[in-house]
XYZ file of C-alpha atoms in Angstrom:
578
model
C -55.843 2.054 -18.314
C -58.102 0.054 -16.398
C -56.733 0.148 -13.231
C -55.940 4.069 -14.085
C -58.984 5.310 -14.955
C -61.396 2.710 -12.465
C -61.785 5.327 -10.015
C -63.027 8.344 -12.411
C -65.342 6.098 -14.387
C -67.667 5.302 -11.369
C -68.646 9.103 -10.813
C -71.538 10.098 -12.089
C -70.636 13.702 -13.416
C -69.102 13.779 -17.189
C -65.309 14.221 -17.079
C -64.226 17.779 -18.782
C -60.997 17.535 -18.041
C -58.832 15.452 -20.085
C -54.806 15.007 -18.816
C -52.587 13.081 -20.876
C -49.239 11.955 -19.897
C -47.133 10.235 -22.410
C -49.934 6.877 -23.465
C -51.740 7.748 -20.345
C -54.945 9.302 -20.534
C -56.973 10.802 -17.213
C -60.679 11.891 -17.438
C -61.261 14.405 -14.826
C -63.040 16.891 -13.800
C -62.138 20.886 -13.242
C -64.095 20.850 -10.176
C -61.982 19.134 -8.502
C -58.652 19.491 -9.943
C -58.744 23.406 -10.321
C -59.173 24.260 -6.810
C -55.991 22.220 -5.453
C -53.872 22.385 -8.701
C -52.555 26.002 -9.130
C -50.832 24.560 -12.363
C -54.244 23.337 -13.857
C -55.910 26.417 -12.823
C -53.455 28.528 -15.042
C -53.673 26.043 -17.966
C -57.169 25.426 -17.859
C -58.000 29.289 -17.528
C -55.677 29.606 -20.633
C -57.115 27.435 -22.627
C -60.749 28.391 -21.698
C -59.948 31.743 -23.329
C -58.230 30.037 -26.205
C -61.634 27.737 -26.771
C -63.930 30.515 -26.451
C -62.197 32.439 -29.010
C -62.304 29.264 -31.603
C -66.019 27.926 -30.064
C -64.849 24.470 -29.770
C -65.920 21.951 -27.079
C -66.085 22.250 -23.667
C -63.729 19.979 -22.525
C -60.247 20.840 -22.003
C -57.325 18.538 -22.691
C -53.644 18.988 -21.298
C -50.267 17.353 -21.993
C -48.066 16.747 -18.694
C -46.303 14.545 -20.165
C -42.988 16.695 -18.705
C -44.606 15.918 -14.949
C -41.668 14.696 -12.587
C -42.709 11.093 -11.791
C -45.119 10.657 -14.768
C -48.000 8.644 -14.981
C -48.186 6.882 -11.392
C -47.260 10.299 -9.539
C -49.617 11.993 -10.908
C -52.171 9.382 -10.400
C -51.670 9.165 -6.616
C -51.372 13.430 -6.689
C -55.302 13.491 -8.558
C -56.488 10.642 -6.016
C -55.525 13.573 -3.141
C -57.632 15.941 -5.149
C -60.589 13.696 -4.805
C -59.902 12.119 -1.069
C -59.173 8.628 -2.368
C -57.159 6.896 -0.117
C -53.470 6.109 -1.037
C -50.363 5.255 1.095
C -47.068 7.430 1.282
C -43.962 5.184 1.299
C -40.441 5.301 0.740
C -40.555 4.402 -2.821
C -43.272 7.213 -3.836
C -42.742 10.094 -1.397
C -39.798 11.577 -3.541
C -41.620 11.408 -6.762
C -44.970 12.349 -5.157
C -43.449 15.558 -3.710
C -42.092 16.818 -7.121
C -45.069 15.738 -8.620
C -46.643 18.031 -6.340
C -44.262 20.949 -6.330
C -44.582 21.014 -10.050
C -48.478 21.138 -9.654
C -48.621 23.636 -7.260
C -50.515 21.711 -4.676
C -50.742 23.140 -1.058
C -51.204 20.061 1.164
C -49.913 17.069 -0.726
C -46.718 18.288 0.294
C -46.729 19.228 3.625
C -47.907 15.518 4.031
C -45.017 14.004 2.291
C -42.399 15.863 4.225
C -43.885 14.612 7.480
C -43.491 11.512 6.263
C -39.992 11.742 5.354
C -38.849 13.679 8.744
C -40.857 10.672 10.350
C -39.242 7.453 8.116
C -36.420 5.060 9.289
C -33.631 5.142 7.990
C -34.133 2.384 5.578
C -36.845 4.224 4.199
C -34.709 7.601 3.865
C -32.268 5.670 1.945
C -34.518 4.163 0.076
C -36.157 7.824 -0.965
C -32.914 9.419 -1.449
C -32.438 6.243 -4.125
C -35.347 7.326 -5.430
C -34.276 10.411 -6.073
C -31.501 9.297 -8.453
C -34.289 9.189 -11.367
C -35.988 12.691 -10.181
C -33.215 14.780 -11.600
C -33.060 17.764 -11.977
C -36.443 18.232 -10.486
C -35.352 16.765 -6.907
C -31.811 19.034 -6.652
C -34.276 21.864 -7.329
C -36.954 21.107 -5.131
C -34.770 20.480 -2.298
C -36.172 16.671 -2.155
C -32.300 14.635 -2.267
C -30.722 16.808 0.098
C -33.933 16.633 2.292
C -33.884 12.706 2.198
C -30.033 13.011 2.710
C -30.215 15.249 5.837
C -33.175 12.726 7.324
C -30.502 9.650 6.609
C -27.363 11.855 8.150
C -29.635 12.069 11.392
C -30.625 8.306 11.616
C -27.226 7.761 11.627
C -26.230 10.080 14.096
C -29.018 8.688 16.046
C -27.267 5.413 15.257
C -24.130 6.054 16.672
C -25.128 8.257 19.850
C -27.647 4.879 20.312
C -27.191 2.146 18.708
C -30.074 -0.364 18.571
C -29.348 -3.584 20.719
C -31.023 -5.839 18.295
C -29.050 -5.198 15.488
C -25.343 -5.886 14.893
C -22.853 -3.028 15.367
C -22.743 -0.678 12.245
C -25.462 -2.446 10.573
C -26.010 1.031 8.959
C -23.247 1.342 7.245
C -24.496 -1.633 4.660
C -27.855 0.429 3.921
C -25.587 3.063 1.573
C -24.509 0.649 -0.600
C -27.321 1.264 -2.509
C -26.711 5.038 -3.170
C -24.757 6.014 -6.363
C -21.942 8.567 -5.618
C -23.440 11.596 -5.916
C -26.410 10.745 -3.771
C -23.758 9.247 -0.769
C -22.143 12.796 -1.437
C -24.877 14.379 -0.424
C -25.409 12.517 2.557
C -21.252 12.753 3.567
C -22.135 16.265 3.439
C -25.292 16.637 5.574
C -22.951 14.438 8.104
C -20.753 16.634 8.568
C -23.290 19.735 8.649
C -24.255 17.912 11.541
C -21.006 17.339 13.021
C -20.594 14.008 13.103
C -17.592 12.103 14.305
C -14.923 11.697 11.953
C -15.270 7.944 13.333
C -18.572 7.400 11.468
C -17.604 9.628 8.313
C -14.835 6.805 7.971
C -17.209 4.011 8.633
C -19.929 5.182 6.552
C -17.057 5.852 4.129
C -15.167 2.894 4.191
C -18.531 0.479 4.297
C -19.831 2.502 0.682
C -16.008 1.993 -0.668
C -15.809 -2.080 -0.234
C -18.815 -2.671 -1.481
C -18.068 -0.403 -4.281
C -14.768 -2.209 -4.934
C -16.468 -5.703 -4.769
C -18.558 -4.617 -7.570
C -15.394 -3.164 -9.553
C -13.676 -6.925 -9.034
C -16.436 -8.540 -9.864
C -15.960 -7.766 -13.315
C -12.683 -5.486 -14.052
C -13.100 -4.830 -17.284
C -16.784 -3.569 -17.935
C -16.949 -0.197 -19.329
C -18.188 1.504 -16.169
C -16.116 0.182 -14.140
C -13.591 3.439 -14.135
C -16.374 5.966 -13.795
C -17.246 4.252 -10.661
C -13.758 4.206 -9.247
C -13.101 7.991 -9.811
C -16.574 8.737 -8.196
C -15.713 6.458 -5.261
C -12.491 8.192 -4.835
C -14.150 11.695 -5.263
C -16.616 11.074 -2.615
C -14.056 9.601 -0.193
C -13.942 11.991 2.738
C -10.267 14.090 3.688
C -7.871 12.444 5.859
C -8.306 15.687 8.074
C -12.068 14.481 8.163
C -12.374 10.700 8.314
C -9.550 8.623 9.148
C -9.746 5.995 6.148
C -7.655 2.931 6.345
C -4.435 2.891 4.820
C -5.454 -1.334 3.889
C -8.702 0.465 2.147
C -6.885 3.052 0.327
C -4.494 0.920 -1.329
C -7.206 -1.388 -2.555
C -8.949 1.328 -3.801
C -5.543 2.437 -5.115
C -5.264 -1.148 -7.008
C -8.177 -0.967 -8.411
C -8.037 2.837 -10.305
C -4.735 1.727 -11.381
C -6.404 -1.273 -13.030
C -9.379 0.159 -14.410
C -6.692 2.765 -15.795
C -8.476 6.005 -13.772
C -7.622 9.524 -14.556
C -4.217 10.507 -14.079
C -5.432 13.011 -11.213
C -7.523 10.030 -9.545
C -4.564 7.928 -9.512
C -2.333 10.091 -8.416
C -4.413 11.842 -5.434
C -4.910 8.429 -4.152
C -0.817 8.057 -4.391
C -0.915 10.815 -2.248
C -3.437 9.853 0.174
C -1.835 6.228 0.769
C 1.830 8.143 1.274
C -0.012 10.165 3.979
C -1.181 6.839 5.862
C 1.753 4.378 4.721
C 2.926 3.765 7.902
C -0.111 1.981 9.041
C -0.051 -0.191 5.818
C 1.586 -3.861 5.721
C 3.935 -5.013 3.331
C 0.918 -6.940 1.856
C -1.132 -4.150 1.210
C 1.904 -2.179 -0.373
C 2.401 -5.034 -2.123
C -1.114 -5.466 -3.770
C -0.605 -2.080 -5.557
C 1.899 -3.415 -7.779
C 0.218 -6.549 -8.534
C -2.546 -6.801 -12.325
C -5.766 -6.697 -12.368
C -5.572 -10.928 -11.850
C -3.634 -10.879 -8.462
C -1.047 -12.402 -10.381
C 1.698 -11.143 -11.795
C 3.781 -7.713 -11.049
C 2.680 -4.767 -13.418
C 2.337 -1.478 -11.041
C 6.364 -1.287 -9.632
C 6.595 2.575 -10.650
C 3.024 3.036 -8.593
C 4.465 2.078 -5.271
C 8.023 3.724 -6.118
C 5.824 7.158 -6.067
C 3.817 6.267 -2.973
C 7.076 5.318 -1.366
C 9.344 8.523 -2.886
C 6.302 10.426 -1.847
C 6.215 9.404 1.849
C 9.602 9.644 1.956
C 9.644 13.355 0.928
C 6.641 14.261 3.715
C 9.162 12.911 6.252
C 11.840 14.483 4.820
C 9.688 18.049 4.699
C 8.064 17.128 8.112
C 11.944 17.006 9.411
C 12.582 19.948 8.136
C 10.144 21.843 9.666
C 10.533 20.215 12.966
C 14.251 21.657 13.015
C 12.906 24.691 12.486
C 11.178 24.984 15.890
C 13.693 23.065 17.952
C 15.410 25.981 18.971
C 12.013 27.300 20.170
C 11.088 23.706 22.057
C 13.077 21.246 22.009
C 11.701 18.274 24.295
C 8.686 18.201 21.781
C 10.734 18.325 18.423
C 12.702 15.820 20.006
C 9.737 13.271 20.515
C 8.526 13.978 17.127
C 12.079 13.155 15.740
C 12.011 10.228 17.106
C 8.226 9.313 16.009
C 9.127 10.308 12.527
C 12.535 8.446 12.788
C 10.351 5.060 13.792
C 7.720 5.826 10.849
C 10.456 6.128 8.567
C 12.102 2.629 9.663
C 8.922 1.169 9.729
C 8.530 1.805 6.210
C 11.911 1.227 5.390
C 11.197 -2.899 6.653
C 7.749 -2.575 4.817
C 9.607 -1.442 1.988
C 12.332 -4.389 1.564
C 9.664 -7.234 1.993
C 7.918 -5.790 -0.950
C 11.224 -5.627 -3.151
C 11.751 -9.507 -1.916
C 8.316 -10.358 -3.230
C 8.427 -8.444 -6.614
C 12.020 -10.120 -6.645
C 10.697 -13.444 -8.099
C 9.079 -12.131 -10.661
C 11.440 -13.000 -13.875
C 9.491 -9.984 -16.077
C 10.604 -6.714 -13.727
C 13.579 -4.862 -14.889
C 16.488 -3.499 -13.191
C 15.426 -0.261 -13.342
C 11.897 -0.930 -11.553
C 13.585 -3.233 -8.771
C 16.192 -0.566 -8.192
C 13.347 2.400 -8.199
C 11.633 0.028 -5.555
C 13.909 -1.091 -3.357
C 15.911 2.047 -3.848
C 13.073 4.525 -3.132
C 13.916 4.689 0.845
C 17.102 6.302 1.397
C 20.306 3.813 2.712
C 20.646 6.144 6.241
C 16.850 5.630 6.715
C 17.989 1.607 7.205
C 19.918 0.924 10.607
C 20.831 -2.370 8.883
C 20.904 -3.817 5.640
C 19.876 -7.167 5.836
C 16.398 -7.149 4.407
C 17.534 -5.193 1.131
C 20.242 -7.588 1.166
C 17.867 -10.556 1.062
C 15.702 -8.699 -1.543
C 19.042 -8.038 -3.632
C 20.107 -12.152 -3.545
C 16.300 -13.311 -4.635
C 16.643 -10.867 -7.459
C 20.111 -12.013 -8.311
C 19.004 -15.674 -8.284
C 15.925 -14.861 -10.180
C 17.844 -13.522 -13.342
C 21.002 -15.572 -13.156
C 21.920 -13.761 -16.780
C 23.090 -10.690 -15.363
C 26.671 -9.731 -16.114
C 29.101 -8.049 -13.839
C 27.540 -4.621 -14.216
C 24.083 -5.153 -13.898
C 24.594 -7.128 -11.120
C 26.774 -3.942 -9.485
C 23.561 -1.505 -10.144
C 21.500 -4.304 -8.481
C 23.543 -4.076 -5.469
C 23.749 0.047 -5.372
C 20.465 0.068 -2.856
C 22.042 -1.582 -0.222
C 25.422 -0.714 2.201
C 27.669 -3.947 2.239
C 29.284 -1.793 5.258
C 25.626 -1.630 7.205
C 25.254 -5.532 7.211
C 24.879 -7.766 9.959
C 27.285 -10.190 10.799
C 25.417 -13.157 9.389
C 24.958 -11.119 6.445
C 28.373 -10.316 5.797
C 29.218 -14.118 5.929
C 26.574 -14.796 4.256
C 28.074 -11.992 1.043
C 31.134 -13.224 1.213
C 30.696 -16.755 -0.001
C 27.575 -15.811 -1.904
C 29.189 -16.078 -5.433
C 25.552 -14.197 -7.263
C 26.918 -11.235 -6.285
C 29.446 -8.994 -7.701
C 33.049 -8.516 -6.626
C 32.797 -5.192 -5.374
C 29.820 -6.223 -3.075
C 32.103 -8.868 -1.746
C 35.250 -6.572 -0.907
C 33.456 -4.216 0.440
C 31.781 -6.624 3.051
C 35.933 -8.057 3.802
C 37.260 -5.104 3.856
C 35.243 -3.945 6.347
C 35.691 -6.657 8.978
C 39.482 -6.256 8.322
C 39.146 -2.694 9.631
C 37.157 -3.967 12.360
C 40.248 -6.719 12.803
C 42.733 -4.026 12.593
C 40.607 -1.944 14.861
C 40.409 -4.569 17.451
C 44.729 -5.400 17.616
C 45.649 -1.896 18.075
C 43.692 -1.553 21.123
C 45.013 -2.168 24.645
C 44.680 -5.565 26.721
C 42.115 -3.609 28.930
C 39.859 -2.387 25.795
C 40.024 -5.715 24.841
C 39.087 -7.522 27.906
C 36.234 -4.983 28.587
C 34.556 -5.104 24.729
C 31.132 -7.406 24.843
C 31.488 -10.884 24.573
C 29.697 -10.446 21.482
C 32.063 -8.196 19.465
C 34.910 -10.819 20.591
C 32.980 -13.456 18.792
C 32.476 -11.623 15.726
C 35.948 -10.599 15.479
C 37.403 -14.386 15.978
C 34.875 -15.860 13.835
C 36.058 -13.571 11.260
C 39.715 -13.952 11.636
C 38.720 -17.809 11.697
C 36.885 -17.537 8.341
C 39.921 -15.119 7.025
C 42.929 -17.812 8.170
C 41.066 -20.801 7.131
C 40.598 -19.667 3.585
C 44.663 -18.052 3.809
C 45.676 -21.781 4.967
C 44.167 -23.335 1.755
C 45.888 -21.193 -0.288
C 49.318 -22.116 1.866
C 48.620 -25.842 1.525
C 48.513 -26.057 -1.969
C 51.791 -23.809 -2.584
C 53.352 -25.919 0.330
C 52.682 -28.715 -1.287
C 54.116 -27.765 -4.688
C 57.722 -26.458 -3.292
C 57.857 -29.757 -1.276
C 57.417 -31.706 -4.124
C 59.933 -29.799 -6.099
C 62.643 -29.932 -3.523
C 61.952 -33.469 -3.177
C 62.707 -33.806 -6.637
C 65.693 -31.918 -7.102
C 67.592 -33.790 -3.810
C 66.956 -37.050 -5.158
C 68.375 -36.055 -8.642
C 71.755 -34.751 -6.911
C 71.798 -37.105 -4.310
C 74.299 -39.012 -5.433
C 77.043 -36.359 -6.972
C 77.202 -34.883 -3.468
C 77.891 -37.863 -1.713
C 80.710 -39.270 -4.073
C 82.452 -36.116 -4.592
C 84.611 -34.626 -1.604
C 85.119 -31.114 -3.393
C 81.964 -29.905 -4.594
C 82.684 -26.894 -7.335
C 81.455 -23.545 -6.960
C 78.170 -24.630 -8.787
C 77.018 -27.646 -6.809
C 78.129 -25.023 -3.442
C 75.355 -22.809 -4.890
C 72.510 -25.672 -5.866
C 73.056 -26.623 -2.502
C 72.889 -23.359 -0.673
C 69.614 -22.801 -2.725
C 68.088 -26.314 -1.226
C 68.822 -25.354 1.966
C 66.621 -22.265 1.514
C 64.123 -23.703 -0.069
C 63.786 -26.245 3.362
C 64.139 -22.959 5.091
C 61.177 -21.597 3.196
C 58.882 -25.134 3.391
C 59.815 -25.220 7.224
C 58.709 -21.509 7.878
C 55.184 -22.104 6.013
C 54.705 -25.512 7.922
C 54.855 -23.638 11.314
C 51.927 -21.279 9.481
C 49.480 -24.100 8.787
C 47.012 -24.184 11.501
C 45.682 -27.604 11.117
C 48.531 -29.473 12.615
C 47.441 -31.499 15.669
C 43.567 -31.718 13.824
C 43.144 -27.572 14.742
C 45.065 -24.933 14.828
C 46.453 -22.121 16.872
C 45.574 -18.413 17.548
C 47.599 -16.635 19.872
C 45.573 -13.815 21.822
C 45.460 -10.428 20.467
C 46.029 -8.740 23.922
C 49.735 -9.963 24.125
C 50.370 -8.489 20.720
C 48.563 -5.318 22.031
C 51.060 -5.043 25.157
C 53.865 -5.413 23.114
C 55.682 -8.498 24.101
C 55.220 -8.059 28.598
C 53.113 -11.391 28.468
C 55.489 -14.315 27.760
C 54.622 -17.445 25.654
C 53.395 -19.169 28.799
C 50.135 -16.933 28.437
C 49.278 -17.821 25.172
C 45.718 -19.164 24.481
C 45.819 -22.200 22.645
C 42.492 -22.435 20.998
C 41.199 -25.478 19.468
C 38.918 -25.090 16.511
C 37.279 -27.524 14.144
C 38.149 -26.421 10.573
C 34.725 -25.239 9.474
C 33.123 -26.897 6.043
C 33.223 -24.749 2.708
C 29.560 -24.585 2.258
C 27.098 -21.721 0.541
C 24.341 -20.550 2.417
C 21.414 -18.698 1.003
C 18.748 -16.736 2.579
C 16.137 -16.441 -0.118
């Protein structure tokens, strides 16, 4: 009260005005005060009729204890009544201008607003801040979206010329301090002044990471989810501000986490679907993960982002068929933009299943929804879902036959690579099915190849004739092991049944009807063994594979022109990808 009151107590005229403002008490004078304050001239007029009907004292006392600002404002707004000197700064101008509204002063604010339409934009920031704890008196008065429109202009300024001293978008850090309401306000005096969606998304982007920093900080503080659902709520359109697709799906993490409104959660679903073609499969991938960074608790989140990008495509498509009657060069080149997104996301999609593949908690049901979400035709090969298939296969090495089958239903054996196909066809984690359906399509390719002519033959790439023998190589080595070991058995029964009747036929010159038809049944028998020796290749340490193209022309090349190729029997070995 002191440092209050200092000023009053050296003037020599008796103080007959008494204001008191919560424990604050101000002598003043009505002098002074009623002349510049319209508010104290009403009161004090009303209570000068109310004293002279009671004939009490003659000074007058008033409560403003309801004055925006309080104490201090008012103390700087009665210092302008008596021409003490005071400074205007960013942390008083907001409070001193609804002090003076709500006193009905004539000058003291026409001074203030110079000041903020003449302040940095440190200083408008720091007034709009200030505003935070004027409410509602600043919305009324105008003062927030004032201070808001003076910070949308610095930044303009900012971007049209940006200040060589300081480091590129050095701005952007200064909103950090606004809550979300107040950075609403200024989003929207931005775009009032048609500002380029460039800095919307900067200004955007710089108030959502620092927001999210604070929300990791400390996850599980109360606050924490009002904060997210205002961040998200002040976020500007995609039609307005291009925001990151790496920023959204933080942001994304972190409302899941914080478990945000169902609409907050899912308009953000939405809003990464719209960009997820300029995400990485790390920032899908940081969706599903906890709150930790740890383990994987959010699968059915990116199965909607994904199902939901995948039916914009599909409706995108759609409409682009539509017009291609009308022009068809440009539906064309969107096709094939939209075609590329959709791949794109496709790849995106099956590194993401690999990842949450290790994780021995996630179901069937999730890793199918996951991997599963982009449809099989959108994938021009297989191979990625294949390899997210086998690390979930050698993750949970408990499945049985038919959960192993629905593990395999996101992926085409038939759209596999070569590799691949080798690859499934010793790979004993998965099912049988999988496996057949990988064979059986390389026999068709097989079949394909020896019913065509000698010329379609000669003039395939050298690469589909390597395929094609590497398979038929894979297929007769595993045929010949099967041949050796039954080979092997009728030679050793043979040999056992000649030495047993070895000597009755040599001793006896009329053999009966009996031993005729023992021996006629030897001799086919060596028939037999000497037709499956000719089939084993590995005589001579290889083994021989006549060309295909003298089958195809039906017998008019002659044995002469037979390739004889040389092969070393390849090792019986698993190979894994994971």
């Amino acid at each position: 009260m002191d440092r209050i009151t200092q000023w009053v107590s050296t003037q020599e005229i008796p103080a007959d005005l008494t204001i008191r403002i919560a424990h604050s008490i101000f002598p003043l004078h009505e002098a002074v005060m009623v002349p510049r304050c319209g508010y104290i001239r009403r009161a004090v007029a009303a209570a000068t009729k109310d004293k002279d009907k009671d004939h009490s004292a003659a000074s007058v006392e008033l409560d403003l204890s309801s004055i925006p600002g309080g104490a201090d404002a008012f103390e700087k707004a009665a210092r302008y009544c008596y021409g003490a000197n005071f400074e205007i700064n960013a942390r008083n101008a907001a409070a001193l201008r609804c002090a003076a509204a709500f006193l009905d002063m004539a000058d003291l604010p026409r001074r203030v607003d110079e000041f903020l339409a003449q302040a940095a934009l440190p200083s408008a920031v720091a007034v709009l801040r200030s505003c935070e704890v004027l409410l509602p008196a600043a919305e009324e008065l105008g003062v927030a979206c004032r201070a808001a429109d003076a910070v949308a202009l610095r930044i303009c300024n900012e971007a049209l010329f940006p200040t060589r001293s300081s480091p590129p978008g050095w701005w952007a850090a200064e909103l950090a301090a606004l809550s979300p309401a107040s950075f609403q306000k200024v989003a929207t005096a931005l775009r009032c002044r048609r500002a380029s969606p460039e800095v919307l998304a900067a200004a955007a982007s710089a108030y959502a990471e620092l927001a999210l920093a604070e929300v990791l900080a400390d996850p599980s503080r109360a606050d924490q989810r009002a904060l997210v659902e205002s961040v998200v709520e002040v976020l500007p359109s995609g039609a307005d501000a291009p925001i990151p697709a790496a920023l959204l799906c933080r942001v994304l993490h972190a409302a899941v986490n914080t478990e945000a409104s169902a609409k907050t959660c899912r308009d953000l679903e939405l809003r990464v679907a719209a960009v997820l073609e300029q995400a990485t499969a790390g920032d899908l991938f940081s969706v599903a993960l906890d709150g930790a960074g740890e383990r994987v608790r959010n699968a059915d989140t990116v199965r909607r982002v994904v199902a939901a990008f995948v039916e914009r495509q599909q409706a995108a498509d759609s409409h682009q068929a539509e017009r291609r009657n009308r022009r068809s060069s440009m539906s064309e080149a969107v096709d094939s933009s939209g075609k590329s997104a959709m791949e794109k996301v496709a790849r995106m999609v099956d590194e993401v299943a690999a990842e949450m593949a290790t994780e021995e908690s996630l179901g069937i049901s999730r890793f199918v929804g996951v991997a599963g979400a982009v449809p099989k035709e959108a994938r021009a090969c297989h191979d990625g879902v294949y390899r997210a298939v086998d690390i979930y296969l050698k993750t949970h090495p408990a499945l049985d036959e038919i959960e192993r089958e629905k593990v395999c239903s996101v992926m085409d054996p038939l759209k596999l690579s070569y590799q691949a196909r080798l690859h499934a066809s010793q790979n004993k984690r998965l099912p049988l099915q999988a496996v057949l359906s990988a064979l059986y399509y390389d026999q068709l390719k097989l079949r394909s190849a020896g019913s065509e002519d000698a010329d379609d033959y000669d003039t395939r790439s050298a690469a589909e004739q390597a395929r094609a023998q590497a398979m038929a190589d894979a297929s007769l080595a595993r045929e010949n092991e099967a041949l050796r070991s039954e080979l092997a058995r009728m030679q050793a029964y043979v040999s056992g049944m000649q030495q047993q009747h070895s000597k009755g036929s040599a001793s006896s010159r009329a053999a009966s009807p009996a031993e005729k038809k023992k021996k006629a049944s030897f001799a086919f028998l060596g028939s037999v063994s000497r037709t499956l020796s000719k089939l084993n290749p590995f005589r001579g340490g290889g083994w021989a594979i006549k060309d295909t193209a003298s089958v195809a022309d039906g017998g008019r090349h002659n044995s002469s022109n037979a390739v004889q190729q040389h092969v070393v029997k390849p090792k019986r070995r698993r190979f894994s990808i994971s």
